[in-house]
Amino acid sequence: MDYNDFELVAFWVLSLAPGVLLMTAGIIAHNRLSTAWVPRYLILGILGCFIYAVLAGGLVAKLFPPPYVPGLSEGRGLDLRGVGLFVGSWIGGLAGVVFALMTVAGSSIVRRLRDDRG
């Protein structure tokens, strides 16, 4: 596995991680808690996504830097290795916000249908 393969896998992990985490947390909170969880879930989830979008790509790039290439280090070419990590974290942060909003909307619809039937 070379760095290009690692960057592709890391891009998808960074893109999907916040959405999956927030969707799972929202479903668990919907099934186990009252409606008081909604404001806290939204505030913490959206704030966490913004922090994730800012920090996650840089952290992964620091932990796994691209390998040294002499031709690129001398200024003969545009080195874009690692950009996918930052873009993946931005997409992941945005997807996390969307998934948090979708979870709250879905929870609200399910609760209203349940109350109407009961």
PDB file of C-alpha atoms in Angstrom:
ATOM      1  CA  MET A   1       0.000   0.000   0.000  1.00  0.00           C
ATOM      2  CA  ASP A   2       1.609   3.238  -1.098  1.00  0.00           C
ATOM      3  CA  TYR A   3       0.757   6.736   0.115  1.00  0.00           C
ATOM      4  CA  ASN A   4      -1.817   7.327  -2.648  1.00  0.00           C
ATOM      5  CA  ASP A   5      -3.798   4.277  -1.521  1.00  0.00           C
ATOM      6  CA  PHE A   6      -3.532   5.368   2.109  1.00  0.00           C
ATOM      7  CA  GLU A   7      -4.745   8.857   1.218  1.00  0.00           C
ATOM      8  CA  LEU A   8      -7.754   7.449  -0.639  1.00  0.00           C
ATOM      9  CA  VAL A   9      -8.740   5.218   2.293  1.00  0.00           C
ATOM     10  CA  ALA A  10      -8.162   8.056   4.786  1.00  0.00           C
ATOM     11  CA  PHE A  11     -10.274  10.400   2.638  1.00  0.00           C
ATOM     12  CA  TRP A  12     -13.267   8.064   2.806  1.00  0.00           C
ATOM     13  CA  VAL A  13     -12.814   7.362   6.516  1.00  0.00           C
ATOM     14  CA  LEU A  14     -12.549  11.081   7.276  1.00  0.00           C
ATOM     15  CA  SER A  15     -15.598  11.773   5.100  1.00  0.00           C
ATOM     16  CA  LEU A  16     -17.848   9.120   6.626  1.00  0.00           C
ATOM     17  CA  ALA A  17     -16.781   8.994  10.289  1.00  0.00           C
ATOM     18  CA  PRO A  18     -18.694  12.005  11.705  1.00  0.00           C
ATOM     19  CA  GLY A  19     -21.914  11.188   9.865  1.00  0.00           C
ATOM     20  CA  VAL A  20     -21.932   7.566  10.994  1.00  0.00           C
ATOM     21  CA  LEU A  21     -21.032   8.539  14.567  1.00  0.00           C
ATOM     22  CA  LEU A  22     -23.710  11.224  14.805  1.00  0.00           C
ATOM     23  CA  MET A  23     -26.363   9.045  13.174  1.00  0.00           C
ATOM     24  CA  THR A  24     -25.607   6.208  15.607  1.00  0.00           C
ATOM     25  CA  ALA A  25     -25.585   8.542  18.620  1.00  0.00           C
ATOM     26  CA  GLY A  26     -28.845  10.136  17.489  1.00  0.00           C
ATOM     27  CA  ILE A  27     -30.598   6.795  17.049  1.00  0.00           C
ATOM     28  CA  ILE A  28     -29.424   5.595  20.464  1.00  0.00           C
ATOM     29  CA  ALA A  29     -30.507   8.867  22.060  1.00  0.00           C
ATOM     30  CA  HIS A  30     -33.893   8.696  20.299  1.00  0.00           C
ATOM     31  CA  ASN A  31     -34.562   5.187  21.571  1.00  0.00           C
ATOM     32  CA  ARG A  32     -33.364   5.667  25.149  1.00  0.00           C
ATOM     33  CA  LEU A  33     -33.848   9.329  26.109  1.00  0.00           C
ATOM     34  CA  SER A  34     -36.656  11.871  26.233  1.00  0.00           C
ATOM     35  CA  THR A  35     -37.042  14.846  23.915  1.00  0.00           C
ATOM     36  CA  ALA A  36     -34.700  16.905  26.123  1.00  0.00           C
ATOM     37  CA  TRP A  37     -31.721  15.448  24.256  1.00  0.00           C
ATOM     38  CA  VAL A  38     -32.502  17.271  21.002  1.00  0.00           C
ATOM     39  CA  PRO A  39     -30.994  20.729  21.749  1.00  0.00           C
ATOM     40  CA  ARG A  40     -27.878  19.286  23.379  1.00  0.00           C
ATOM     41  CA  TYR A  41     -27.412  16.776  20.562  1.00  0.00           C
ATOM     42  CA  LEU A  42     -27.695  19.473  17.911  1.00  0.00           C
ATOM     43  CA  ILE A  43     -25.410  21.974  19.647  1.00  0.00           C
ATOM     44  CA  LEU A  44     -22.718  19.445  20.555  1.00  0.00           C
ATOM     45  CA  GLY A  45     -22.992  17.593  17.244  1.00  0.00           C
ATOM     46  CA  ILE A  46     -22.735  20.654  15.032  1.00  0.00           C
ATOM     47  CA  LEU A  47     -19.989  22.222  17.160  1.00  0.00           C
ATOM     48  CA  GLY A  48     -18.107  18.923  17.096  1.00  0.00           C
ATOM     49  CA  CYS A  49     -18.411  18.756  13.316  1.00  0.00           C
ATOM     50  CA  PHE A  50     -16.927  22.217  12.884  1.00  0.00           C
ATOM     51  CA  ILE A  51     -14.037  21.344  15.195  1.00  0.00           C
ATOM     52  CA  TYR A  52     -13.588  18.054  13.323  1.00  0.00           C
ATOM     53  CA  ALA A  53     -13.518  19.823   9.956  1.00  0.00           C
ATOM     54  CA  VAL A  54     -10.797  22.174  11.163  1.00  0.00           C
ATOM     55  CA  LEU A  55      -8.574  19.725  13.046  1.00  0.00           C
ATOM     56  CA  ALA A  56      -8.977  16.200  11.663  1.00  0.00           C
ATOM     57  CA  GLY A  57      -7.221  16.649   8.309  1.00  0.00           C
ATOM     58  CA  GLY A  58      -4.228  18.392   9.851  1.00  0.00           C
ATOM     59  CA  LEU A  59      -3.927  15.795  12.585  1.00  0.00           C
ATOM     60  CA  VAL A  60      -3.920  12.900  10.121  1.00  0.00           C
ATOM     61  CA  ALA A  61      -1.450  14.751   7.881  1.00  0.00           C
ATOM     62  CA  LYS A  62       0.856  15.280  10.886  1.00  0.00           C
ATOM     63  CA  LEU A  63       0.605  11.649  11.973  1.00  0.00           C
ATOM     64  CA  PHE A  64       1.097  10.255   8.451  1.00  0.00           C
ATOM     65  CA  PRO A  65       3.113  12.740   6.384  1.00  0.00           C
ATOM     66  CA  PRO A  66       3.676  12.052   2.682  1.00  0.00           C
ATOM     67  CA  PRO A  67       6.980  10.433   1.803  1.00  0.00           C
ATOM     68  CA  TYR A  68       9.908  12.593   0.759  1.00  0.00           C
ATOM     69  CA  VAL A  69      10.300  13.000  -3.011  1.00  0.00           C
ATOM     70  CA  PRO A  70      13.456  14.875  -4.079  1.00  0.00           C
ATOM     71  CA  GLY A  71      11.960  16.240  -7.303  1.00  0.00           C
ATOM     72  CA  LEU A  72       9.027  17.815  -5.544  1.00  0.00           C
ATOM     73  CA  SER A  73      11.100  19.230  -2.689  1.00  0.00           C
ATOM     74  CA  GLU A  74      13.208  21.307  -5.091  1.00  0.00           C
ATOM     75  CA  GLY A  75      10.192  23.209  -6.364  1.00  0.00           C
ATOM     76  CA  ARG A  76       9.846  21.370  -9.687  1.00  0.00           C
ATOM     77  CA  GLY A  77       6.201  20.449  -9.514  1.00  0.00           C
ATOM     78  CA  LEU A  78       3.074  20.983  -7.542  1.00  0.00           C
ATOM     79  CA  ASP A  79       2.897  18.628  -4.578  1.00  0.00           C
ATOM     80  CA  LEU A  80      -0.766  18.035  -3.775  1.00  0.00           C
ATOM     81  CA  ARG A  81      -0.281  14.869  -1.741  1.00  0.00           C
ATOM     82  CA  GLY A  82      -2.244  15.147   1.475  1.00  0.00           C
ATOM     83  CA  VAL A  83      -4.846  17.588   0.163  1.00  0.00           C
ATOM     84  CA  GLY A  84      -7.396  14.769   0.139  1.00  0.00           C
ATOM     85  CA  LEU A  85      -7.032  14.494   3.908  1.00  0.00           C
ATOM     86  CA  PHE A  86      -8.120  18.090   4.414  1.00  0.00           C
ATOM     87  CA  VAL A  87     -10.905  17.873   1.846  1.00  0.00           C
ATOM     88  CA  GLY A  88     -12.108  14.628   3.441  1.00  0.00           C
ATOM     89  CA  SER A  89     -12.303  16.233   6.864  1.00  0.00           C
ATOM     90  CA  TRP A  90     -14.236  19.210   5.449  1.00  0.00           C
ATOM     91  CA  ILE A  91     -16.684  16.923   3.671  1.00  0.00           C
ATOM     92  CA  GLY A  92     -16.979  14.828   6.829  1.00  0.00           C
ATOM     93  CA  GLY A  93     -17.749  17.880   8.945  1.00  0.00           C
ATOM     94  CA  LEU A  94     -20.418  19.034   6.514  1.00  0.00           C
ATOM     95  CA  ALA A  95     -21.881  15.531   6.254  1.00  0.00           C
ATOM     96  CA  GLY A  96     -21.961  15.299  10.048  1.00  0.00           C
ATOM     97  CA  VAL A  97     -24.038  18.478  10.265  1.00  0.00           C
ATOM     98  CA  VAL A  98     -26.435  17.163   7.607  1.00  0.00           C
ATOM     99  CA  PHE A  99     -26.747  13.778   9.325  1.00  0.00           C
ATOM    100  CA  ALA A 100     -27.362  15.425  12.707  1.00  0.00           C
ATOM    101  CA  LEU A 101     -30.157  17.524  11.221  1.00  0.00           C
ATOM    102  CA  MET A 102     -31.623  14.499   9.431  1.00  0.00           C
ATOM    103  CA  THR A 103     -31.548  12.470  12.656  1.00  0.00           C
ATOM    104  CA  VAL A 104     -33.389  15.171  14.581  1.00  0.00           C
ATOM    105  CA  ALA A 105     -35.953  15.567  11.803  1.00  0.00           C
ATOM    106  CA  GLY A 106     -36.494  11.812  11.596  1.00  0.00           C
ATOM    107  CA  SER A 107     -36.804  11.544  15.359  1.00  0.00           C
ATOM    108  CA  SER A 108     -39.341  14.364  15.400  1.00  0.00           C
ATOM    109  CA  ILE A 109     -41.428  12.724  12.665  1.00  0.00           C
ATOM    110  CA  VAL A 110     -41.374   9.350  14.425  1.00  0.00           C
ATOM    111  CA  ARG A 111     -42.353  10.899  17.773  1.00  0.00           C
ATOM    112  CA  ARG A 112     -45.255  12.830  16.183  1.00  0.00           C
ATOM    113  CA  LEU A 113     -46.548   9.720  14.420  1.00  0.00           C
ATOM    114  CA  ARG A 114     -46.251   7.747  17.638  1.00  0.00           C
ATOM    115  CA  ASP A 115     -48.129  10.465  19.582  1.00  0.00           C
ATOM    116  CA  ASP A 116     -50.867  10.686  16.932  1.00  0.00           C
ATOM    117  CA  ARG A 117     -51.468   6.942  17.070  1.00  0.00           C
ATOM    118  CA  GLY A 118     -51.444   6.859  20.862  1.00  0.00           C
TER     119      GLY A 118
END
